[in-house]
Short mmCIF file of C-alpha atoms in Angstrom, two decimals:
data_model
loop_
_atom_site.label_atom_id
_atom_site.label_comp_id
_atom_site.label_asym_id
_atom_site.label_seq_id
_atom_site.Cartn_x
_atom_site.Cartn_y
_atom_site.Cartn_z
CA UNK A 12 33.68 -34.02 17.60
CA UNK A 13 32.91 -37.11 19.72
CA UNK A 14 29.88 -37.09 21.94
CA UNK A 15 30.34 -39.90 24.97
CA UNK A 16 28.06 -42.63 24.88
CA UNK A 17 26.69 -45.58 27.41
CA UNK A 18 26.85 -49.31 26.54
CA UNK A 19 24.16 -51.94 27.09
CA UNK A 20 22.85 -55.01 26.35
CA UNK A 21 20.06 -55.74 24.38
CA UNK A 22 18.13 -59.04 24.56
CA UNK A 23 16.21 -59.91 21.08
CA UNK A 24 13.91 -62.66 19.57
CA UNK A 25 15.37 -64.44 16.37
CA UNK A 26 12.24 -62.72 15.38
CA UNK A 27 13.27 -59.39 16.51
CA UNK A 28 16.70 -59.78 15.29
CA UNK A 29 15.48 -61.13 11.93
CA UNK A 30 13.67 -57.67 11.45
CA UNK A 31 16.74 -55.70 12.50
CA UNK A 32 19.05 -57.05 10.60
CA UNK A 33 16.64 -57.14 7.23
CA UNK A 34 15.89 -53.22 8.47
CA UNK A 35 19.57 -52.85 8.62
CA UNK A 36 20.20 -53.92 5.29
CA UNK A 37 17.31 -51.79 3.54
CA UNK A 38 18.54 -48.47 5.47
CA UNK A 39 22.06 -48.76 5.03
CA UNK A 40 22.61 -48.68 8.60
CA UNK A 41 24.50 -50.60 11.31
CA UNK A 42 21.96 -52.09 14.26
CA UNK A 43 22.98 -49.35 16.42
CA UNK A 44 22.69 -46.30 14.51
CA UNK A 45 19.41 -48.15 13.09
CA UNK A 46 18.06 -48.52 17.06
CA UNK A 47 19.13 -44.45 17.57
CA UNK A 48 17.11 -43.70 14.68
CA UNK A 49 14.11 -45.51 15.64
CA UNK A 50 14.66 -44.00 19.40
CA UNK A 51 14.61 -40.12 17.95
CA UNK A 52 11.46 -41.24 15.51
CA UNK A 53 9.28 -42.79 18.76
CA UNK A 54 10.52 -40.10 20.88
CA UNK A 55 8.91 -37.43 18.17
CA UNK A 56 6.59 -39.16 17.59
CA UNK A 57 5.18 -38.96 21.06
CA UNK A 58 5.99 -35.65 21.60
CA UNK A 59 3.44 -34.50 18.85
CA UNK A 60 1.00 -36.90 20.18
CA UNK A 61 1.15 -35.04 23.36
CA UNK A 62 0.59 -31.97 21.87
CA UNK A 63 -2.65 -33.40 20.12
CA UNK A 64 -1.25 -33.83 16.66
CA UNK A 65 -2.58 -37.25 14.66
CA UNK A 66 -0.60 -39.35 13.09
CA UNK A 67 -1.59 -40.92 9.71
CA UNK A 68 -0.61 -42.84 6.46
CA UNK A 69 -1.79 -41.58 2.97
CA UNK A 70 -2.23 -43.45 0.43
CA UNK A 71 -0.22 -41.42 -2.65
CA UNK A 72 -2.82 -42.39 -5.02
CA UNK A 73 -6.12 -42.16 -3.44
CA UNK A 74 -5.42 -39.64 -0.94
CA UNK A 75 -6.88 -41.84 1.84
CA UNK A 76 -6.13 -41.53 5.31
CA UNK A 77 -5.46 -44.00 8.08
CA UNK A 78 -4.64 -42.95 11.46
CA UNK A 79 -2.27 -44.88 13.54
CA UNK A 80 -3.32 -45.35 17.19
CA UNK A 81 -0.75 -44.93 19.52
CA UNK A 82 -1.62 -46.11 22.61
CA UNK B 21 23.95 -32.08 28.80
CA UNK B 22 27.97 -31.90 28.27
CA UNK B 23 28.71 -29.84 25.42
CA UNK B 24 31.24 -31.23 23.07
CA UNK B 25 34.15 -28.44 22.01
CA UNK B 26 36.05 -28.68 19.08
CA UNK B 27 38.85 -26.20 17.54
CA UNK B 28 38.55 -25.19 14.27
CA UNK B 29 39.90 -21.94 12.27
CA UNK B 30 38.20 -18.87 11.18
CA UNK B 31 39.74 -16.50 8.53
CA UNK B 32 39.40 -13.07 10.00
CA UNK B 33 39.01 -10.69 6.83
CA UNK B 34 40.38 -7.51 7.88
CA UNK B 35 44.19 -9.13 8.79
CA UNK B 36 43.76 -12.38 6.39
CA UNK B 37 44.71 -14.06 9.87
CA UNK B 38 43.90 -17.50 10.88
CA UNK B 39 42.06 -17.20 14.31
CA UNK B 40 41.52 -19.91 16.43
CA UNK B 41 37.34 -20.47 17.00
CA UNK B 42 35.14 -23.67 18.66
CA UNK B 43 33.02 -25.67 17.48
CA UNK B 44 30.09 -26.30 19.35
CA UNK B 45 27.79 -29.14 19.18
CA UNK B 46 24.86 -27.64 20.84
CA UNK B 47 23.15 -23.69 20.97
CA UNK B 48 22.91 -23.07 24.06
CA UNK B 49 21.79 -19.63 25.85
CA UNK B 50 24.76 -17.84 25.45
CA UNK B 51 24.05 -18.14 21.81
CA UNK B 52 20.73 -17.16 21.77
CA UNK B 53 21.79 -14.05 24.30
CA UNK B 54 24.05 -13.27 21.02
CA UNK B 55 21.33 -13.54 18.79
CA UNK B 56 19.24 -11.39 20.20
CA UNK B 57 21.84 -8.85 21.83
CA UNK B 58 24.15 -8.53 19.13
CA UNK B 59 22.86 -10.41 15.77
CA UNK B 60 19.42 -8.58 15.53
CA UNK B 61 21.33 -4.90 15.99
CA UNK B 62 23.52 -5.86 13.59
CA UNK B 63 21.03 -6.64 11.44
CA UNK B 64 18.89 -4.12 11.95
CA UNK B 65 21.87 -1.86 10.83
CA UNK B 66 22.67 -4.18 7.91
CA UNK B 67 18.41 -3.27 6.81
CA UNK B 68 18.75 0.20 7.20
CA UNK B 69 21.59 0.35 5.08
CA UNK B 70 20.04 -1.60 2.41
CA UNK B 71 16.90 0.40 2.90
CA UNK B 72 18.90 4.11 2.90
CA UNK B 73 20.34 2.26 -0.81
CA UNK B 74 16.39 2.03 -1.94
CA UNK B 75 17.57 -1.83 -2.33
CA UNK B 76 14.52 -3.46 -3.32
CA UNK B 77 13.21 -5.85 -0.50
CA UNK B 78 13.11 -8.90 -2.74
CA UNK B 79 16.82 -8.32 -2.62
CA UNK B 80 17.66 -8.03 0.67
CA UNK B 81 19.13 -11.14 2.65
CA UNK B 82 17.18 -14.07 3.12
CA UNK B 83 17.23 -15.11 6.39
CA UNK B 84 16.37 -11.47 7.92
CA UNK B 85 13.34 -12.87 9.76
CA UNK B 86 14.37 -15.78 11.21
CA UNK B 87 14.02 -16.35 14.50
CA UNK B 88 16.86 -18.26 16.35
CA UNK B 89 14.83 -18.23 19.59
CA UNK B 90 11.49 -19.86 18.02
CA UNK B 91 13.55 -22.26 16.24
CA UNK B 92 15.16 -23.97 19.26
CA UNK B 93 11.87 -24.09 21.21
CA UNK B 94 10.25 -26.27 18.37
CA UNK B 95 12.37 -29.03 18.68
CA UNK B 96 13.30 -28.59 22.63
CA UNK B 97 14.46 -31.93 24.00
CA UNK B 98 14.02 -33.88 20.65
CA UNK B 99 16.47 -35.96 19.61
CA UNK B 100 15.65 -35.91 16.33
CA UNK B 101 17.24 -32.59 15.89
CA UNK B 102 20.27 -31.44 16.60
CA UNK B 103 22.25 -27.77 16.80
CA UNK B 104 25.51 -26.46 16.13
CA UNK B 105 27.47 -23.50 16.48
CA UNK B 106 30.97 -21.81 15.71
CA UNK B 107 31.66 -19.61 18.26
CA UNK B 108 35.10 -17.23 17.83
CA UNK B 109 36.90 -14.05 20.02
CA UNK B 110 33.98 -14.75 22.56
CA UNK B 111 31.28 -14.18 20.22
CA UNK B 112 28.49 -16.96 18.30
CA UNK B 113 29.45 -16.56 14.53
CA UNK B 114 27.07 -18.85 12.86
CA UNK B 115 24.26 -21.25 14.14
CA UNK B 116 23.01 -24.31 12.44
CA UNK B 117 19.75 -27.07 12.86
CA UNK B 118 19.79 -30.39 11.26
CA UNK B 119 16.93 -32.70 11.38
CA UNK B 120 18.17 -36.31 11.00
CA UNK B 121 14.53 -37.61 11.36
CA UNK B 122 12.16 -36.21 9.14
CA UNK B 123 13.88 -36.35 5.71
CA UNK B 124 15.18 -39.19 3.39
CA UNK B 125 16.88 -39.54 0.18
CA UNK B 126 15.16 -38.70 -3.01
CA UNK B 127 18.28 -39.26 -5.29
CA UNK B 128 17.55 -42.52 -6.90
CA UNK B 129 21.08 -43.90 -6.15
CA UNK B 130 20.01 -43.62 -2.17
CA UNK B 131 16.37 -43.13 -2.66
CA UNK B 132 14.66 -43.86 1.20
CA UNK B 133 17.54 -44.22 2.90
CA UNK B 134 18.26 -41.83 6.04
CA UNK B 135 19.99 -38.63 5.78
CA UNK B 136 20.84 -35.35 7.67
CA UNK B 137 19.23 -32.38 6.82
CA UNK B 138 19.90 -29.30 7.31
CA UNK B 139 17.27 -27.40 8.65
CA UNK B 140 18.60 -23.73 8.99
CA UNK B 141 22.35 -22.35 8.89
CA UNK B 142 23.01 -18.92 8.74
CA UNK B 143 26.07 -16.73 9.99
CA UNK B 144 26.01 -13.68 11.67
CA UNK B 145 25.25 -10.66 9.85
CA UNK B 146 28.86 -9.25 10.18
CA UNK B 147 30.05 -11.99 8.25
CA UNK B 148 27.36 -11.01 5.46
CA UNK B 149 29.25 -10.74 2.03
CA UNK B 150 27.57 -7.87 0.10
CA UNK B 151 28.02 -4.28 -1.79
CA UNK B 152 26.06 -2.23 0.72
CA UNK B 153 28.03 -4.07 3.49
CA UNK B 154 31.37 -3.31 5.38
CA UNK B 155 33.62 -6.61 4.75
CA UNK B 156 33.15 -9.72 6.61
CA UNK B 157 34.50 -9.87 9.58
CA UNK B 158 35.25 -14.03 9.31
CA UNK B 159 35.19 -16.31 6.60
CA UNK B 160 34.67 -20.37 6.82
CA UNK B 161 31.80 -20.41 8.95
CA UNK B 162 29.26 -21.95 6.75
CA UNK B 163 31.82 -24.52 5.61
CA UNK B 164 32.59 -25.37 8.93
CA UNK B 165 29.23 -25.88 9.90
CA UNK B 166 28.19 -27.91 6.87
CA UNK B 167 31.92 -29.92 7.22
CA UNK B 168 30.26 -30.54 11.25
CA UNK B 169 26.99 -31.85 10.02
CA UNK B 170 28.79 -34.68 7.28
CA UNK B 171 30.92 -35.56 9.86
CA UNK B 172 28.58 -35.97 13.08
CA UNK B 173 26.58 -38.50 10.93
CA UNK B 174 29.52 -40.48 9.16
CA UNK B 175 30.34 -41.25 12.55
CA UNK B 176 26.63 -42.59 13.23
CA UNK B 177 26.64 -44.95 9.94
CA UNK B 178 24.95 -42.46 7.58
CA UNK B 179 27.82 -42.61 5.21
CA UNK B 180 27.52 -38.44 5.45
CA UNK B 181 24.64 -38.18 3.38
CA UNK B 182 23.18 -34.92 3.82
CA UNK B 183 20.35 -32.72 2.39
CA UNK B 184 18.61 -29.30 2.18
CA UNK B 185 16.46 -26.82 1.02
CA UNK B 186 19.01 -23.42 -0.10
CA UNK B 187 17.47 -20.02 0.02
CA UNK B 188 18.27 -18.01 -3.70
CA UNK B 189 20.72 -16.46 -2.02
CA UNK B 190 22.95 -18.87 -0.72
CA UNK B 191 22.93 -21.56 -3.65
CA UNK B 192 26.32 -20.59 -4.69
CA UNK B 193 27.39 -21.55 -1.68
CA UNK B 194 26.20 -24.83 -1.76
CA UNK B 195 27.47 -25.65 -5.13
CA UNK B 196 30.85 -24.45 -4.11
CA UNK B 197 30.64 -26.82 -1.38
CA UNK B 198 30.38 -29.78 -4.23
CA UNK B 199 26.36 -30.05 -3.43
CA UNK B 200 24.47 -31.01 -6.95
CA UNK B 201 21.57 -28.74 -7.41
CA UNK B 202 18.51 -30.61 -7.89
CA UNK B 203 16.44 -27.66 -8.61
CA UNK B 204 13.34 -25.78 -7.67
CA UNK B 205 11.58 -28.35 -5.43
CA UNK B 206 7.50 -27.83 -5.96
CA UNK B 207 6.67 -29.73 -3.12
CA UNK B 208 8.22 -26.98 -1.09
CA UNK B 209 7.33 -23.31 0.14
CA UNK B 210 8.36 -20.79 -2.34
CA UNK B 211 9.87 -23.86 -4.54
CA UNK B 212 13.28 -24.01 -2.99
CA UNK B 213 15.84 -25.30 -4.45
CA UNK B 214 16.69 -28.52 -3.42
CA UNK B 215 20.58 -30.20 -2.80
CA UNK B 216 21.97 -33.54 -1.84
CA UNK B 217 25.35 -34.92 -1.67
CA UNK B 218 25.77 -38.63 -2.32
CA UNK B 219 28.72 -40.36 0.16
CA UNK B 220 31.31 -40.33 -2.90
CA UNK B 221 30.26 -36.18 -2.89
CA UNK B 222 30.78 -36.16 0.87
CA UNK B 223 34.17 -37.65 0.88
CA UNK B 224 35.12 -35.48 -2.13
CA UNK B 225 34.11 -32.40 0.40
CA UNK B 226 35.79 -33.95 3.04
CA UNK B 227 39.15 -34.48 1.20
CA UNK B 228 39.18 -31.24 -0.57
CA UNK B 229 39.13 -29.95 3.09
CA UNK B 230 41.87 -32.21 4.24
CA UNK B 231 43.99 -31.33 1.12
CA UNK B 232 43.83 -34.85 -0.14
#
């Protein structure tokens, strides 16, 4: 089952690229399938914001709360 | 959206036939016209048996309420989730969600790391396997379905890793399949039993199916 897909060009910072490649490496993932993955997570991630949902970290231990502001 | 098709083989019961089916890698309306036109009938009639048996409730299958229609609308658009479907002899024979988002690894050989889980699969109710039933009309729906889901995300660097959550029911299933029960999960409604399949799992599913 093969889905077609579109080609482009992406234009990183050694910075950037740095962070790719070490997020690469920690996921298991190749830069592309790492960039899809972060595409469905924003995309969700704004969808729910949309909708009025919150979005926040918890710390395991204390049960704190942060919100992160998406603006 | 373009709809990829793929042939695959059903077993139909009744002639031990091989029949050809697709596999779809999207529900689309026509499926959920099925659902509600032909699944729910058939289900209904599938209860009422049960029922006219004085089967207990806690016994009867699983899935009866879910609803295929609800479950498409909460992830409309999102590419975080994605459907399948096995349609044969003009008719949708079993539907499936995966979520390749939301869930990681909690094996500690691939703790973290990014799988695909599988949100809901469930066949049609004619191809139910049980005593108060008439036989199924297909077999090798849920294995193609689960074979779909490896696949789809091998291709996307995943190395096939795949997860779930298996209703009672349908754990022998899974474990036929060559998932490793990880047991009751308490983090989870009605403490589910959880499954994963490591990559060296998911190729041993994936050759077994090849005849390797």
């Amino acid at each position: 089952m093969t889905t077609s897909k579109r080609t482009m060009t992406l234009n990183l910072t050694d910075a950037e690229m740095r962070v790719l490649e070490e997020l690469c490496s920690k996921k298991d993932l190749s830069k592309t399938s790492l960039l899809r993955q972060a595409l469905r997570l924003y995309q969700l991630v704004e969808a729910r914001i949309e909708k009025g949902d919150k979005l926040f970290f918890e710390d395991e231990k204390t049960k704190e709360k942060a919100e992160v502001m998406m603006l | 959206m373009t709809v990829t098709i793929s042939p695959v083989v059903l077993r139909k019961v009744a002639t031990n036939e091989a029949i050809d089916a697709e596999l779809r890698d999207a529900i689309e309306q026509q499926q959920l016209f099925d659902w509600v036109l032909h699944w729910q009938p058939a289900l209904y009639e599938r209860l009422k048996a049960l029922a006219a048996a004085r089967v207990s409730p806690d016994n009867w299958p699983q899935s009866a309420h879910w609803n295929w229609v609800a479950k498409l609308n909460e992830i409309k658009d999102l590419l975080a989730h994605q459907t399948l479907c096995v349609v044969c002899e003009g008719m949708t024979q079993g539907l499936m969600r995966v979520d390749t988002v939301g869930k990681r690894c909690r094996l500690d050989s691939q703790k973290g790391l990014n799988l695909v889980y599988i949100d809901y699969l469930e066949v049609a109710p004619w191809n139910w396997d049980g005593p108060y039933f008439d036989p199924p009309r297909y077999r090798g729906i849920g294995t193609i379905l689960l074979r779909a889901a490896i696949e789809i995300r091998l291709a996307e660097g995943f190395k096939g890793r795949i997860g779930l959550h298996s209703l009672p029911q349908s754990t022998t299933f899974y474990e036929r399949c060559g998932l490793a029960n990880r047991g009751p999960d308490a983090a989870y409604q009605s403490r589910l039993p959880y499954f994963e399949m490591t990559p060296e799992q998911v190729q041993a599913f994936l050759n077994r199916g090849s005849g390797k």
